[in-house]
Amino acid sequence: MLLFTPGPTPVPESVRQAMATPTLHHRTPEFEAIFKEARERLLKLFGMDEAVMLASSGTGAMQACVLNLCKTKALTINAGKFGERFGKIVTAMGKELVELKYEWNTPASLDDVKKALAQNSDIDALFIQVSESAGGLRHPVEEIAAYVKSVNSDIMVVADGITAVGVEKIDISNIDALVAGSQKALMLPPGLAMIGLSNAAVAKIGSGVDYYFNLGTEIGKQGKNTTAWTAPTTLIIGLNAIFDEIDKEGLEALYSKTIARAEATQAALESIGLNIYPTVPAKSMSTVMDEEAEAIRKLLKTKYAVNMAGGQDHLKGKIFRINQMGLIPVNESVWVVNAIEMALADLGRRPFDGTASKTFNEVYFKEN
Ligand SMILES: *Cc1c(COP(=O)(O)O)cnc(C)c1O
């Protein structure tokens, strides 16, 4: 079975092997050396001033950012499950919230952000997804972040890059916190969250708030190559192993191949009459809206050995999402679009003639 859900993604064999080594104690020079290596590589991946790792799923890092980077009022962008989650965290943490809400195929508009900031001069943090995984859309984060900083450079720009870090090069010049998670583009098991931080964010965090998610404590400890609490040692060993895999061809190759796969997949899906759901698709996944989404997904799983994700909430049964994140062998991606075309033939929608894989190959191999 090919795992093509947009998180969790498959863990490469070499990474699984690295994580099968005997458990180390975390307060040892041996582990500190491993931690140091992972930290340096993570700083390079983010391209930011500081980085911390947390033993939690991605949501824990989102909560840590709300707790430590928003003091007065948060502005959140809700164009899907994960943007909605930022709003729920803000409310649960007892902070004031201004939420901009969009249909799940529609990116945030800069004009709405401008209005919200004009009407709420006490907003001190913006929370936005780079790639909103609910519908697979790409927000104009760079443009919005630049505007927010031009209005008031003290406003913290927190970007959830859980399905963007490792997918594309993100311009971090106006971003204060960039969140990543282990189980998406970094192809690790779930359980490790990472946050890249600007110097301004580090200054605002200061000694930090909260206990487990106190970023001040973590910044202090992790600068000394250790963690406040027991580190997820196995996942950090895995992180170095995945960086080894990525480094074989380099980060630029990972980005360009991911983007090429996403573009080739989109062209292939459109060539067999399918509709791409988001108006601005992210490169992390390809989302199709279709009346028969569930039937297609079921055929792929039972007949063609491909596991894709469906939709949630009001999009349940209406969309399917194909992962593009990670070091995906291109032959697998060709098979996925071919299998979808065969499923359409099974459903009597169109005769199979190999159009999807032909289109994929034409687009992908022209670029690479
Ligand atoms: C997966 C995901 C998360 C984190 O979810 P967890 O289940 O807590 O790891 C957050 N934001 C986005 C955009 C995601 O895709």
mmCIF file of C-alpha atoms and ligand atoms in Angstrom:
data_model
loop_
_atom_site.group_PDB
_atom_site.id
_atom_site.type_symbol
_atom_site.label_atom_id
_atom_site.label_comp_id
_atom_site.label_asym_id
_atom_site.label_seq_id
_atom_site.Cartn_x
_atom_site.Cartn_y
_atom_site.Cartn_z
ATOM 1 C CA MET A 1 0.000 0.000 0.000
ATOM 2 C CA LEU A 2 1.395 3.401 -1.005
ATOM 3 C CA LEU A 3 0.858 5.983 1.738
ATOM 4 C CA PHE A 4 -0.149 9.174 -0.083
ATOM 5 C CA THR A 5 -1.888 11.039 2.725
ATOM 6 C CA PRO A 6 -0.631 14.599 3.350
ATOM 7 C CA GLY A 7 0.729 13.564 6.722
ATOM 8 C CA PRO A 8 1.730 11.188 8.081
ATOM 9 C CA THR A 9 4.098 10.523 5.199
ATOM 10 C CA PRO A 10 6.182 7.336 4.759
ATOM 11 C CA VAL A 11 9.404 7.072 6.786
ATOM 12 C CA PRO A 12 12.395 6.063 4.591
ATOM 13 C CA GLU A 13 14.099 2.758 5.392
ATOM 14 C CA SER A 14 17.421 4.391 6.372
ATOM 15 C CA VAL A 15 15.605 6.607 8.871
ATOM 16 C CA ARG A 16 13.748 3.655 10.389
ATOM 17 C CA GLN A 17 17.067 1.836 10.714
ATOM 18 C CA ALA A 18 18.696 4.829 12.428
ATOM 19 C CA MET A 19 15.824 4.963 14.914
ATOM 20 C CA ALA A 20 16.173 1.251 15.684
ATOM 21 C CA THR A 21 19.478 1.786 17.526
ATOM 22 C CA PRO A 22 19.504 1.304 21.321
ATOM 23 C CA THR A 23 17.934 4.098 23.390
ATOM 24 C CA LEU A 24 20.411 6.666 24.705
ATOM 25 C CA HIS A 25 20.144 8.568 27.947
ATOM 26 C CA HIS A 26 19.383 12.193 27.084
ATOM 27 C CA ARG A 27 21.711 13.816 29.656
ATOM 28 C CA THR A 28 24.927 12.507 28.115
ATOM 29 C CA PRO A 29 27.667 13.965 25.917
ATOM 30 C CA GLU A 30 26.721 11.358 23.273
ATOM 31 C CA PHE A 31 23.175 12.623 22.994
ATOM 32 C CA GLU A 32 24.208 16.279 23.274
ATOM 33 C CA ALA A 33 26.404 15.804 20.199
ATOM 34 C CA ILE A 34 23.455 14.332 18.296
ATOM 35 C CA PHE A 35 21.228 17.164 19.499
ATOM 36 C CA LYS A 36 23.785 19.789 18.449
ATOM 37 C CA GLU A 37 23.985 18.345 14.960
ATOM 38 C CA ALA A 38 20.185 18.247 14.612
ATOM 39 C CA ARG A 39 19.873 21.794 15.950
ATOM 40 C CA GLU A 40 22.436 23.180 13.515
ATOM 41 C CA ARG A 41 20.786 21.455 10.579
ATOM 42 C CA LEU A 42 17.366 22.679 11.696
ATOM 43 C CA LEU A 43 18.627 26.267 11.967
ATOM 44 C CA LYS A 44 19.861 25.944 8.409
ATOM 45 C CA LEU A 45 16.536 24.502 7.202
ATOM 46 C CA PHE A 46 14.550 27.351 8.787
ATOM 47 C CA GLY A 47 17.169 29.985 7.898
ATOM 48 C CA MET A 48 16.201 31.755 11.108
ATOM 49 C CA ASP A 49 18.037 33.095 14.164
ATOM 50 C CA GLU A 50 16.885 30.489 16.698
ATOM 51 C CA ALA A 51 15.152 27.116 16.677
ATOM 52 C CA VAL A 52 13.610 24.866 19.308
ATOM 53 C CA MET A 53 12.401 21.274 19.227
ATOM 54 C CA LEU A 54 9.462 20.122 21.330
ATOM 55 C CA ALA A 55 8.247 16.647 22.196
ATOM 56 C CA SER A 56 4.703 17.091 20.919
ATOM 57 C CA SER A 57 2.614 16.942 17.793
ATOM 58 C CA GLY A 58 2.483 20.097 15.690
ATOM 59 C CA THR A 59 -0.439 21.486 17.672
ATOM 60 C CA GLY A 60 1.777 21.713 20.756
ATOM 61 C CA ALA A 61 4.115 24.075 18.906
ATOM 62 C CA MET A 62 1.106 26.117 17.735
ATOM 63 C CA GLN A 63 -0.032 26.401 21.355
ATOM 64 C CA ALA A 64 3.497 27.287 22.545
ATOM 65 C CA CYS A 65 3.531 30.161 20.025
ATOM 66 C CA VAL A 66 0.128 31.443 21.149
ATOM 67 C CA LEU A 67 1.207 31.293 24.793
ATOM 68 C CA ASN A 68 4.626 32.878 24.370
ATOM 69 C CA LEU A 69 4.161 35.329 21.498
ATOM 70 C CA CYS A 70 0.693 36.821 22.020
ATOM 71 C CA LYS A 71 0.095 39.013 25.055
ATOM 72 C CA THR A 72 -2.917 41.150 24.128
ATOM 73 C CA LYS A 73 -4.942 40.099 21.083
ATOM 74 C CA ALA A 74 -4.481 37.591 18.284
ATOM 75 C CA LEU A 75 -5.448 37.846 14.633
ATOM 76 C CA THR A 76 -6.046 34.418 13.120
ATOM 77 C CA ILE A 77 -6.802 33.304 9.565
ATOM 78 C CA ASN A 78 -9.378 30.533 9.388
ATOM 79 C CA ALA A 79 -9.568 28.984 5.931
ATOM 80 C CA GLY A 80 -9.673 25.424 7.191
ATOM 81 C CA LYS A 81 -9.234 23.051 10.097
ATOM 82 C CA PHE A 82 -5.759 24.254 11.048
ATOM 83 C CA GLY A 83 -6.480 27.964 10.878
ATOM 84 C CA GLU A 84 -9.595 27.260 12.928
ATOM 85 C CA ARG A 85 -7.342 25.470 15.433
ATOM 86 C CA PHE A 86 -5.252 28.606 15.994
ATOM 87 C CA GLY A 87 -8.471 30.440 16.929
ATOM 88 C CA LYS A 88 -9.531 27.653 19.277
ATOM 89 C CA ILE A 89 -6.121 27.651 20.980
ATOM 90 C CA VAL A 90 -6.215 31.444 21.423
ATOM 91 C CA THR A 91 -9.651 31.206 23.053
ATOM 92 C CA ALA A 92 -8.664 28.211 25.194
ATOM 93 C CA MET A 93 -5.601 30.128 26.418
ATOM 94 C CA GLY A 94 -7.924 32.961 27.492
ATOM 95 C CA LYS A 95 -6.703 35.514 24.980
ATOM 96 C CA GLU A 96 -8.702 37.901 22.817
ATOM 97 C CA LEU A 97 -9.303 36.887 19.232
ATOM 98 C CA VAL A 98 -10.058 38.488 15.895
ATOM 99 C CA GLU A 99 -10.659 35.803 13.290
ATOM 100 C CA LEU A 100 -10.866 36.207 9.514
ATOM 101 C CA LYS A 101 -12.871 33.355 8.059
ATOM 102 C CA TYR A 102 -12.778 32.021 4.496
ATOM 103 C CA GLU A 103 -14.153 29.123 2.510
ATOM 104 C CA TRP A 104 -11.586 26.288 2.521
ATOM 105 C CA ASN A 105 -10.547 26.881 -1.087
ATOM 106 C CA THR A 106 -9.938 30.612 -0.628
ATOM 107 C CA PRO A 107 -6.691 32.222 0.553
ATOM 108 C CA ALA A 108 -6.720 35.133 3.010
ATOM 109 C CA SER A 109 -6.989 38.594 1.496
ATOM 110 C CA LEU A 110 -4.556 41.339 2.362
ATOM 111 C CA ASP A 111 -7.402 43.890 2.409
ATOM 112 C CA ASP A 112 -9.163 41.989 5.196
ATOM 113 C CA VAL A 113 -5.930 41.907 7.205
ATOM 114 C CA LYS A 114 -5.503 45.659 6.656
ATOM 115 C CA LYS A 115 -9.041 46.315 7.956
ATOM 116 C CA ALA A 116 -8.632 44.039 10.957
ATOM 117 C CA LEU A 117 -5.389 45.749 11.971
ATOM 118 C CA ALA A 118 -6.885 49.209 11.446
ATOM 119 C CA GLN A 119 -9.845 48.328 13.679
ATOM 120 C CA ASN A 120 -7.790 46.567 16.366
ATOM 121 C CA SER A 121 -4.650 48.469 17.240
ATOM 122 C CA ASP A 122 -4.087 46.096 20.178
ATOM 123 C CA ILE A 123 -3.437 43.047 17.956
ATOM 124 C CA ASP A 124 0.097 41.911 18.822
ATOM 125 C CA ALA A 125 0.331 38.629 16.928
ATOM 126 C CA LEU A 126 -0.849 37.191 13.608
ATOM 127 C CA PHE A 127 -1.324 33.434 13.225
ATOM 128 C CA ILE A 128 -1.550 32.006 9.717
ATOM 129 C CA GLN A 129 -0.862 28.772 7.853
ATOM 130 C CA VAL A 130 1.581 28.855 4.964
ATOM 131 C CA SER A 131 -0.177 25.835 3.503
ATOM 132 C CA GLU A 132 -3.655 25.141 4.945
ATOM 133 C CA SER A 133 -3.954 21.382 4.763
ATOM 134 C CA ALA A 134 -7.747 21.171 5.102
ATOM 135 C CA GLY A 135 -8.287 22.185 1.479
ATOM 136 C CA GLY A 136 -4.678 22.214 0.306
ATOM 137 C CA LEU A 137 -4.438 25.947 -0.274
ATOM 138 C CA ARG A 138 -1.500 28.365 -0.147
ATOM 139 C CA HIS A 139 -1.993 31.631 1.751
ATOM 140 C CA PRO A 140 -0.118 34.758 0.559
ATOM 141 C CA VAL A 141 1.889 34.688 3.780
ATOM 142 C CA GLU A 142 4.875 36.669 2.504
ATOM 143 C CA GLU A 143 2.677 39.541 1.312
ATOM 144 C CA ILE A 144 0.577 39.616 4.495
ATOM 145 C CA ALA A 145 3.639 39.320 6.755
ATOM 146 C CA ALA A 146 5.374 42.199 4.964
ATOM 147 C CA TYR A 147 2.287 44.387 5.394
ATOM 148 C CA VAL A 148 1.862 43.531 9.079
ATOM 149 C CA LYS A 149 5.509 44.390 9.756
ATOM 150 C CA SER A 150 5.189 47.671 7.831
ATOM 151 C CA VAL A 151 2.279 48.690 10.073
ATOM 152 C CA ASN A 152 3.904 47.683 13.347
ATOM 153 C CA SER A 153 7.129 45.704 13.534
ATOM 154 C CA ASP A 154 6.256 44.644 17.098
ATOM 155 C CA ILE A 155 3.385 42.466 15.856
ATOM 156 C CA MET A 156 4.594 38.888 15.888
ATOM 157 C CA VAL A 157 4.019 36.983 12.654
ATOM 158 C CA VAL A 158 3.547 33.299 13.454
ATOM 159 C CA ALA A 159 3.410 31.026 10.414
ATOM 160 C CA ASP A 160 2.327 27.403 10.627
ATOM 161 C CA GLY A 161 4.655 25.796 8.106
ATOM 162 C CA ILE A 162 3.824 22.218 9.049
ATOM 163 C CA THR A 163 2.951 21.395 5.424
ATOM 164 C CA ALA A 164 5.344 23.980 3.949
ATOM 165 C CA VAL A 165 8.747 23.610 5.631
ATOM 166 C CA GLY A 166 10.628 21.091 3.475
ATOM 167 C CA VAL A 167 8.189 21.648 0.595
ATOM 168 C CA GLU A 168 9.334 25.014 -0.723
ATOM 169 C CA LYS A 169 11.780 27.728 0.249
ATOM 170 C CA ILE A 170 9.864 30.088 2.519
ATOM 171 C CA ASP A 171 10.819 33.783 2.634
ATOM 172 C CA ILE A 172 11.259 34.299 6.362
ATOM 173 C CA SER A 173 12.217 37.981 6.233
ATOM 174 C CA ASN A 174 8.946 39.047 7.920
ATOM 175 C CA ILE A 175 8.229 35.874 9.887
ATOM 176 C CA ASP A 176 8.939 35.648 13.643
ATOM 177 C CA ALA A 177 7.980 32.046 14.258
ATOM 178 C CA LEU A 178 7.782 29.235 11.733
ATOM 179 C CA VAL A 179 6.313 25.948 12.947
ATOM 180 C CA ALA A 180 7.210 22.522 11.526
ATOM 181 C CA GLY A 181 6.124 19.000 12.412
ATOM 182 C CA SER A 182 7.922 15.694 12.045
ATOM 183 C CA GLN A 183 5.231 13.686 10.238
ATOM 184 C CA LYS A 184 4.742 15.831 7.150
ATOM 185 C CA ALA A 185 7.508 16.965 4.749
ATOM 186 C CA LEU A 186 10.218 15.707 7.118
ATOM 187 C CA MET A 187 9.050 12.100 6.738
ATOM 188 C CA LEU A 188 9.460 11.123 10.391
ATOM 189 C CA PRO A 189 6.975 9.449 12.714
ATOM 190 C CA PRO A 190 4.673 11.907 14.548
ATOM 191 C CA GLY A 191 5.775 13.395 17.880
ATOM 192 C CA LEU A 192 8.422 16.044 17.222
ATOM 193 C CA ALA A 193 7.486 19.699 16.687
ATOM 194 C CA MET A 194 9.977 22.379 15.689
ATOM 195 C CA ILE A 195 9.815 26.171 15.729
ATOM 196 C CA GLY A 196 12.144 28.567 13.918
ATOM 197 C CA LEU A 197 12.335 31.955 15.655
ATOM 198 C CA SER A 198 13.496 35.478 14.772
ATOM 199 C CA ASN A 199 15.617 37.522 17.175
ATOM 200 C CA ALA A 200 12.535 39.728 17.722
ATOM 201 C CA ALA A 201 10.538 36.673 18.779
ATOM 202 C CA VAL A 202 13.301 35.566 21.138
ATOM 203 C CA ALA A 203 13.283 39.061 22.674
ATOM 204 C CA LYS A 204 9.489 39.050 23.102
ATOM 205 C CA ILE A 205 9.540 35.571 24.624
ATOM 206 C CA GLY A 206 12.115 36.649 27.212
ATOM 207 C CA SER A 207 11.888 34.263 30.142
ATOM 208 C CA GLY A 208 8.708 32.817 28.616
ATOM 209 C CA VAL A 209 5.332 31.760 29.984
ATOM 210 C CA ASP A 210 3.691 28.400 30.733
ATOM 211 C CA TYR A 211 5.535 25.394 32.119
ATOM 212 C CA TYR A 212 5.832 22.540 29.628
ATOM 213 C CA PHE A 213 5.560 24.891 26.642
ATOM 214 C CA ASN A 214 7.757 27.646 28.081
ATOM 215 C CA LEU A 215 9.790 28.722 25.062
ATOM 216 C CA GLY A 216 12.086 30.870 27.215
ATOM 217 C CA THR A 217 13.190 27.794 29.144
ATOM 218 C CA GLU A 218 13.644 25.780 25.949
ATOM 219 C CA ILE A 219 15.649 28.498 24.169
ATOM 220 C CA GLY A 220 17.995 28.645 27.169
ATOM 221 C CA LYS A 221 18.457 24.882 27.368
ATOM 222 C CA GLN A 222 18.602 24.122 23.655
ATOM 223 C CA GLY A 223 21.303 26.743 23.110
ATOM 224 C CA LYS A 224 23.350 24.463 25.367
ATOM 225 C CA ASN A 225 22.380 21.398 23.309
ATOM 226 C CA THR A 226 19.987 19.932 25.810
ATOM 227 C CA THR A 227 16.229 20.146 26.463
ATOM 228 C CA ALA A 228 14.154 21.233 29.445
ATOM 229 C CA TRP A 229 12.376 17.880 29.701
ATOM 230 C CA THR A 230 13.278 14.410 28.447
ATOM 231 C CA ALA A 231 14.079 14.831 24.762
ATOM 232 C CA PRO A 232 12.377 12.650 22.118
ATOM 233 C CA THR A 233 15.806 11.115 21.501
ATOM 234 C CA THR A 234 14.679 8.569 18.887
ATOM 235 C CA LEU A 235 12.969 11.220 16.758
ATOM 236 C CA ILE A 236 15.972 13.544 16.977
ATOM 237 C CA ILE A 237 18.220 10.708 15.786
ATOM 238 C CA GLY A 238 15.672 10.244 12.991
ATOM 239 C CA LEU A 239 15.857 13.954 12.182
ATOM 240 C CA ASN A 240 19.601 13.696 11.531
ATOM 241 C CA ALA A 241 18.971 10.602 9.418
ATOM 242 C CA ILE A 242 16.354 12.368 7.277
ATOM 243 C CA PHE A 243 18.713 15.330 6.841
ATOM 244 C CA ASP A 244 21.315 12.793 5.598
ATOM 245 C CA GLU A 245 18.769 11.541 3.042
ATOM 246 C CA ILE A 246 17.806 15.055 1.954
ATOM 247 C CA ASP A 247 21.471 16.100 1.709
ATOM 248 C CA LYS A 248 22.222 13.352 -0.829
ATOM 249 C CA GLU A 249 20.706 15.592 -3.510
ATOM 250 C CA GLY A 250 20.333 18.749 -1.465
ATOM 251 C CA LEU A 251 17.468 20.888 -0.241
ATOM 252 C CA GLU A 252 17.069 22.706 -3.565
ATOM 253 C CA ALA A 253 16.481 19.380 -5.319
ATOM 254 C CA LEU A 254 13.890 18.423 -2.700
ATOM 255 C CA TYR A 255 12.045 21.695 -3.316
ATOM 256 C CA SER A 256 12.228 21.578 -7.104
ATOM 257 C CA LYS A 257 11.139 17.927 -7.289
ATOM 258 C CA THR A 258 8.254 18.492 -4.883
ATOM 259 C CA ILE A 259 7.048 21.454 -6.922
ATOM 260 C CA ALA A 260 7.450 19.563 -10.199
ATOM 261 C CA ARG A 261 5.475 16.578 -8.820
ATOM 262 C CA ALA A 262 2.712 18.885 -7.599
ATOM 263 C CA GLU A 263 2.503 20.651 -10.972
ATOM 264 C CA ALA A 264 2.621 17.421 -12.955
ATOM 265 C CA THR A 265 -0.053 15.847 -10.735
ATOM 266 C CA GLN A 266 -2.341 18.855 -11.109
ATOM 267 C CA ALA A 267 -1.947 18.837 -14.892
ATOM 268 C CA ALA A 268 -2.586 15.077 -14.985
ATOM 269 C CA LEU A 269 -5.738 15.356 -12.875
ATOM 270 C CA GLU A 270 -7.080 18.212 -14.976
ATOM 271 C CA SER A 271 -6.301 16.303 -18.179
ATOM 272 C CA ILE A 272 -8.801 13.608 -17.140
ATOM 273 C CA GLY A 273 -11.475 16.153 -16.288
ATOM 274 C CA LEU A 274 -11.009 16.470 -12.531
ATOM 275 C CA ASN A 275 -11.382 19.755 -10.670
ATOM 276 C CA ILE A 276 -8.637 21.150 -8.441
ATOM 277 C CA TYR A 277 -10.357 22.494 -5.307
ATOM 278 C CA PRO A 278 -8.252 25.425 -4.003
ATOM 279 C CA THR A 279 -8.083 28.616 -6.054
ATOM 280 C CA VAL A 280 -4.388 28.842 -5.101
ATOM 281 C CA PRO A 281 -3.067 25.302 -4.522
ATOM 282 C CA ALA A 282 -0.199 24.658 -2.138
ATOM 283 C CA LYS A 283 2.670 22.476 -3.376
ATOM 284 C CA SER A 284 2.319 20.168 -0.368
ATOM 285 C CA MET A 285 -0.708 18.306 -1.695
ATOM 286 C CA SER A 286 -3.114 18.082 -4.614
ATOM 287 C CA THR A 287 -6.785 18.427 -3.697
ATOM 288 C CA VAL A 288 -9.613 17.375 -5.994
ATOM 289 C CA MET A 289 -13.273 18.226 -5.429
ATOM 290 C CA ASP A 290 -15.526 15.550 -6.836
ATOM 291 C CA GLU A 291 -19.046 14.180 -6.227
ATOM 292 C CA GLU A 292 -17.560 10.683 -6.264
ATOM 293 C CA ALA A 293 -14.521 11.494 -4.104
ATOM 294 C CA GLU A 294 -15.279 8.678 -1.665
ATOM 295 C CA ALA A 295 -15.825 6.091 -4.379
ATOM 296 C CA ILE A 296 -12.551 7.076 -6.061
ATOM 297 C CA ARG A 297 -10.690 6.976 -2.755
ATOM 298 C CA LYS A 298 -12.140 3.556 -1.921
ATOM 299 C CA LEU A 299 -11.186 2.101 -5.311
ATOM 300 C CA LEU A 300 -7.663 3.449 -4.924
ATOM 301 C CA LYS A 301 -7.301 1.825 -1.546
ATOM 302 C CA THR A 302 -8.921 -1.542 -2.293
ATOM 303 C CA LYS A 303 -8.033 -2.101 -5.959
ATOM 304 C CA TYR A 304 -4.937 0.016 -6.644
ATOM 305 C CA ALA A 305 -3.110 0.019 -3.278
ATOM 306 C CA VAL A 306 -2.972 3.787 -2.815
ATOM 307 C CA ASN A 307 -4.026 5.438 0.433
ATOM 308 C CA MET A 308 -5.136 9.050 -0.107
ATOM 309 C CA ALA A 309 -6.851 11.373 2.374
ATOM 310 C CA GLY A 310 -10.452 12.550 2.197
ATOM 311 C CA GLY A 311 -11.958 15.756 3.540
ATOM 312 C CA GLN A 312 -13.118 16.798 6.987
ATOM 313 C CA ASP A 313 -16.219 18.567 8.306
ATOM 314 C CA HIS A 314 -18.332 20.023 5.469
ATOM 315 C CA LEU A 315 -15.879 18.641 2.895
ATOM 316 C CA LYS A 316 -16.212 15.059 4.134
ATOM 317 C CA GLY A 317 -16.910 12.858 1.104
ATOM 318 C CA LYS A 318 -16.442 15.802 -1.258
ATOM 319 C CA ILE A 319 -12.673 16.010 -1.774
ATOM 320 C CA PHE A 320 -9.610 13.818 -1.846
ATOM 321 C CA ARG A 321 -6.059 14.946 -1.100
ATOM 322 C CA ILE A 322 -2.869 13.486 -2.571
ATOM 323 C CA ASN A 323 0.409 14.053 -0.742
ATOM 324 C CA GLN A 324 3.342 15.717 -2.513
ATOM 325 C CA MET A 325 5.595 16.145 0.545
ATOM 326 C CA GLY A 326 8.883 14.373 1.058
ATOM 327 C CA LEU A 327 11.317 12.290 -0.960
ATOM 328 C CA ILE A 328 8.662 10.578 -3.078
ATOM 329 C CA PRO A 329 9.934 8.268 -5.850
ATOM 330 C CA VAL A 330 8.447 9.725 -9.026
ATOM 331 C CA ASN A 331 7.285 6.318 -10.262
ATOM 332 C CA GLU A 332 4.912 6.228 -7.295
ATOM 333 C CA SER A 333 3.400 9.580 -8.245
ATOM 334 C CA VAL A 334 2.912 8.392 -11.839
ATOM 335 C CA TRP A 335 1.134 5.317 -10.523
ATOM 336 C CA VAL A 336 -1.188 7.441 -8.366
ATOM 337 C CA VAL A 337 -2.521 9.518 -11.275
ATOM 338 C CA ASN A 338 -2.745 6.381 -13.427
ATOM 339 C CA ALA A 339 -4.730 4.631 -10.681
ATOM 340 C CA ILE A 340 -7.106 7.589 -10.447
ATOM 341 C CA GLU A 341 -7.690 7.408 -14.191
ATOM 342 C CA MET A 342 -8.403 3.682 -13.893
ATOM 343 C CA ALA A 343 -10.828 4.375 -11.041
ATOM 344 C CA LEU A 344 -12.685 6.863 -13.244
ATOM 345 C CA ALA A 345 -12.969 4.118 -15.890
ATOM 346 C CA ASP A 346 -14.245 1.692 -13.233
ATOM 347 C CA LEU A 347 -16.923 4.230 -12.347
ATOM 348 C CA GLY A 348 -17.910 4.578 -16.005
ATOM 349 C CA ARG A 349 -16.813 8.199 -16.166
ATOM 350 C CA ARG A 350 -14.374 7.955 -19.078
ATOM 351 C CA PRO A 351 -12.611 5.141 -20.947
ATOM 352 C CA PHE A 352 -9.044 4.519 -19.827
ATOM 353 C CA ASP A 353 -6.493 5.681 -22.386
ATOM 354 C CA GLY A 354 -3.448 6.549 -20.288
ATOM 355 C CA THR A 355 -3.945 10.312 -20.513
ATOM 356 C CA ALA A 356 -3.160 10.998 -16.834
ATOM 357 C CA SER A 357 0.251 9.326 -16.710
ATOM 358 C CA LYS A 358 1.138 10.691 -20.161
ATOM 359 C CA THR A 359 0.360 14.235 -19.011
ATOM 360 C CA PHE A 360 2.243 13.707 -15.760
ATOM 361 C CA ASN A 361 5.318 12.468 -17.613
ATOM 362 C CA GLU A 362 5.209 15.292 -20.139
ATOM 363 C CA VAL A 363 5.063 17.982 -17.456
ATOM 364 C CA TYR A 364 7.437 16.372 -14.944
ATOM 365 C CA PHE A 365 10.196 15.274 -17.292
ATOM 366 C CA LYS A 366 10.135 18.495 -19.246
ATOM 367 C CA GLU A 367 11.080 20.314 -16.063
ATOM 368 C CA ASN A 368 13.479 17.760 -14.600
HETATM 369 C C1 LIG B 1 -0.799 18.352 10.428
HETATM 370 C C2 LIG B 1 -0.906 19.820 10.617
HETATM 371 C C3 LIG B 1 -0.813 20.412 11.895
HETATM 372 C C4 LIG B 1 -0.477 19.693 13.155
HETATM 373 O O1 LIG B 1 -1.260 18.707 13.526
HETATM 374 P P1 LIG B 1 -0.789 17.671 14.644
HETATM 375 O O2 LIG B 1 -1.775 16.589 14.439
HETATM 376 O O3 LIG B 1 -0.905 18.340 15.940
HETATM 377 O O4 LIG B 1 0.630 17.281 14.339
HETATM 378 C C5 LIG B 1 -0.885 21.776 11.965
HETATM 379 N N1 LIG B 1 -1.030 22.550 10.886
HETATM 380 C C6 LIG B 1 -1.108 22.028 9.651
HETATM 381 C C7 LIG B 1 -1.236 22.957 8.493
HETATM 382 C C8 LIG B 1 -1.045 20.650 9.483
HETATM 383 O O5 LIG B 1 -1.126 20.140 8.251
#
